[in-house]
């Protein structure tokens, strides 16, 4: 957990990771969430469909219905990384 303050805006951030066994615990942190930053490994084509399913499940939760979403396509510097347009699809 990390808290960052920028001007008068406070960010409380959690890095949940992608381990399957802790995904069911994510929902305990949704209350009061205004935004979600979702990081996708754009170099891992084998798991992109899992990331897509998890993102859809995450954002379909009623506590996140009004939350803003930002998706980062991480690892774009690697030679086999999917371009952002492919991650978007």
PDB file of C-alpha atoms in Angstrom:
ATOM      1  CA  UNK A   1       0.000   0.000   0.000  1.00  0.00           C
ATOM      2  CA  UNK A   2       1.301   3.412  -0.916  1.00  0.00           C
ATOM      3  CA  UNK A   3      -0.237   6.849  -0.420  1.00  0.00           C
ATOM      4  CA  UNK A   4       0.738   9.711  -2.720  1.00  0.00           C
ATOM      5  CA  UNK A   5      -0.407  13.329  -2.438  1.00  0.00           C
ATOM      6  CA  UNK A   6      -0.321  15.632  -5.441  1.00  0.00           C
ATOM      7  CA  UNK A   7      -1.514  19.158  -4.744  1.00  0.00           C
ATOM      8  CA  UNK A   8      -4.750  18.516  -2.810  1.00  0.00           C
ATOM      9  CA  UNK A   9      -5.391  15.105  -4.346  1.00  0.00           C
ATOM     10  CA  UNK A  10      -4.625  11.953  -2.367  1.00  0.00           C
ATOM     11  CA  UNK A  11      -4.017   8.586  -3.977  1.00  0.00           C
ATOM     12  CA  UNK A  12      -4.135   5.373  -1.977  1.00  0.00           C
ATOM     13  CA  UNK A  13      -2.678   2.653  -4.173  1.00  0.00           C
ATOM     14  CA  UNK A  14      -2.551  -1.092  -3.829  1.00  0.00           C
ATOM     15  CA  UNK A  15      -0.603  -3.467  -6.026  1.00  0.00           C
ATOM     16  CA  UNK A  16      -2.766  -6.570  -6.017  1.00  0.00           C
ATOM     17  CA  UNK A  17      -0.697  -8.546  -8.461  1.00  0.00           C
ATOM     18  CA  UNK A  18      -2.197 -11.181 -10.679  1.00  0.00           C
ATOM     19  CA  UNK A  19      -1.943 -14.320  -8.610  1.00  0.00           C
ATOM     20  CA  UNK A  20      -5.184 -16.256  -8.957  1.00  0.00           C
ATOM     21  CA  UNK A  21      -5.506 -17.087  -5.267  1.00  0.00           C
ATOM     22  CA  UNK A  22      -5.695 -13.415  -4.227  1.00  0.00           C
ATOM     23  CA  UNK A  23      -8.042 -12.162  -6.964  1.00  0.00           C
ATOM     24  CA  UNK A  24     -11.113 -13.029  -4.908  1.00  0.00           C
ATOM     25  CA  UNK A  25      -9.828 -10.662  -2.201  1.00  0.00           C
ATOM     26  CA  UNK A  26      -9.741  -7.638  -4.526  1.00  0.00           C
ATOM     27  CA  UNK A  27     -13.404  -6.851  -3.865  1.00  0.00           C
ATOM     28  CA  UNK A  28     -12.617  -5.867  -0.262  1.00  0.00           C
ATOM     29  CA  UNK A  29     -10.839  -2.764  -1.592  1.00  0.00           C
ATOM     30  CA  UNK A  30     -13.516  -1.526  -4.016  1.00  0.00           C
ATOM     31  CA  UNK A  31     -15.572   0.644  -1.636  1.00  0.00           C
ATOM     32  CA  UNK A  32     -14.774   4.306  -2.230  1.00  0.00           C
ATOM     33  CA  UNK A  33     -12.689   3.613  -5.335  1.00  0.00           C
ATOM     34  CA  UNK A  34     -12.789   6.507  -7.792  1.00  0.00           C
ATOM     35  CA  UNK A  35     -10.390   5.130 -10.394  1.00  0.00           C
ATOM     36  CA  UNK A  36      -8.756   1.888 -11.419  1.00  0.00           C
ATOM     37  CA  UNK A  37      -5.371   1.676 -13.100  1.00  0.00           C
ATOM     38  CA  UNK A  38      -5.057  -1.721 -14.750  1.00  0.00           C
ATOM     39  CA  UNK A  39      -1.622  -2.763 -15.954  1.00  0.00           C
ATOM     40  CA  UNK A  40      -1.404  -5.312 -18.761  1.00  0.00           C
ATOM     41  CA  UNK A  41       1.779  -7.127 -19.726  1.00  0.00           C
ATOM     42  CA  UNK A  42       1.790  -6.405 -23.450  1.00  0.00           C
ATOM     43  CA  UNK A  43       4.590  -8.916 -23.946  1.00  0.00           C
ATOM     44  CA  UNK A  44       2.484 -11.866 -22.727  1.00  0.00           C
ATOM     45  CA  UNK A  45       0.113 -12.865 -25.537  1.00  0.00           C
ATOM     46  CA  UNK A  46      -0.641 -16.159 -23.818  1.00  0.00           C
ATOM     47  CA  UNK A  47      -2.281 -14.418 -20.850  1.00  0.00           C
ATOM     48  CA  UNK A  48      -3.933 -11.411 -22.520  1.00  0.00           C
ATOM     49  CA  UNK A  49      -7.297 -13.178 -22.626  1.00  0.00           C
ATOM     50  CA  UNK A  50      -7.052 -13.828 -18.873  1.00  0.00           C
ATOM     51  CA  UNK A  51      -6.272 -10.151 -18.295  1.00  0.00           C
ATOM     52  CA  UNK A  52      -9.300  -9.233 -20.420  1.00  0.00           C
ATOM     53  CA  UNK A  53     -11.626 -11.536 -18.474  1.00  0.00           C
ATOM     54  CA  UNK A  54     -10.344 -10.228 -15.142  1.00  0.00           C
ATOM     55  CA  UNK A  55     -10.762  -6.619 -16.254  1.00  0.00           C
ATOM     56  CA  UNK A  56     -14.351  -7.226 -17.381  1.00  0.00           C
ATOM     57  CA  UNK A  57     -15.168  -8.985 -14.120  1.00  0.00           C
ATOM     58  CA  UNK A  58     -13.507  -6.232 -12.098  1.00  0.00           C
ATOM     59  CA  UNK A  59     -15.306  -3.372 -13.806  1.00  0.00           C
ATOM     60  CA  UNK A  60     -18.689  -5.120 -13.697  1.00  0.00           C
ATOM     61  CA  UNK A  61     -18.715  -4.932  -9.899  1.00  0.00           C
ATOM     62  CA  UNK A  62     -21.429  -2.524  -8.705  1.00  0.00           C
ATOM     63  CA  UNK A  63     -18.934  -0.708  -6.443  1.00  0.00           C
ATOM     64  CA  UNK A  64     -16.838   0.222  -9.475  1.00  0.00           C
ATOM     65  CA  UNK A  65     -19.616   1.193 -11.873  1.00  0.00           C
ATOM     66  CA  UNK A  66     -18.697   4.897 -11.640  1.00  0.00           C
ATOM     67  CA  UNK A  67     -14.926   4.412 -11.361  1.00  0.00           C
ATOM     68  CA  UNK A  68     -12.694   5.792 -14.096  1.00  0.00           C
ATOM     69  CA  UNK A  69     -10.483   3.256 -15.862  1.00  0.00           C
ATOM     70  CA  UNK A  70      -6.953   3.662 -17.169  1.00  0.00           C
ATOM     71  CA  UNK A  71      -5.276   0.684 -18.839  1.00  0.00           C
ATOM     72  CA  UNK A  72      -1.493   0.675 -19.164  1.00  0.00           C
ATOM     73  CA  UNK A  73       0.092  -1.571 -21.775  1.00  0.00           C
ATOM     74  CA  UNK A  74       3.302  -2.326 -19.886  1.00  0.00           C
ATOM     75  CA  UNK A  75       6.578  -3.595 -21.406  1.00  0.00           C
ATOM     76  CA  UNK A  76       6.139  -1.843 -24.737  1.00  0.00           C
ATOM     77  CA  UNK A  77       9.921  -1.618 -25.006  1.00  0.00           C
ATOM     78  CA  UNK A  78      10.306  -5.377 -25.565  1.00  0.00           C
ATOM     79  CA  UNK A  79      10.717  -6.584 -29.147  1.00  0.00           C
ATOM     80  CA  UNK A  80       7.726  -8.972 -29.159  1.00  0.00           C
ATOM     81  CA  UNK A  81       5.316  -6.720 -27.273  1.00  0.00           C
ATOM     82  CA  UNK A  82       1.841  -6.334 -28.709  1.00  0.00           C
ATOM     83  CA  UNK A  83       1.217  -2.795 -29.936  1.00  0.00           C
ATOM     84  CA  UNK A  84      -1.308  -0.794 -27.903  1.00  0.00           C
ATOM     85  CA  UNK A  85      -3.917  -1.230 -30.625  1.00  0.00           C
ATOM     86  CA  UNK A  86      -3.724  -5.018 -30.245  1.00  0.00           C
ATOM     87  CA  UNK A  87      -3.929  -4.811 -26.453  1.00  0.00           C
ATOM     88  CA  UNK A  88      -6.954  -2.546 -26.871  1.00  0.00           C
ATOM     89  CA  UNK A  89      -8.722  -5.114 -29.052  1.00  0.00           C
TER      90      UNK A  89
END
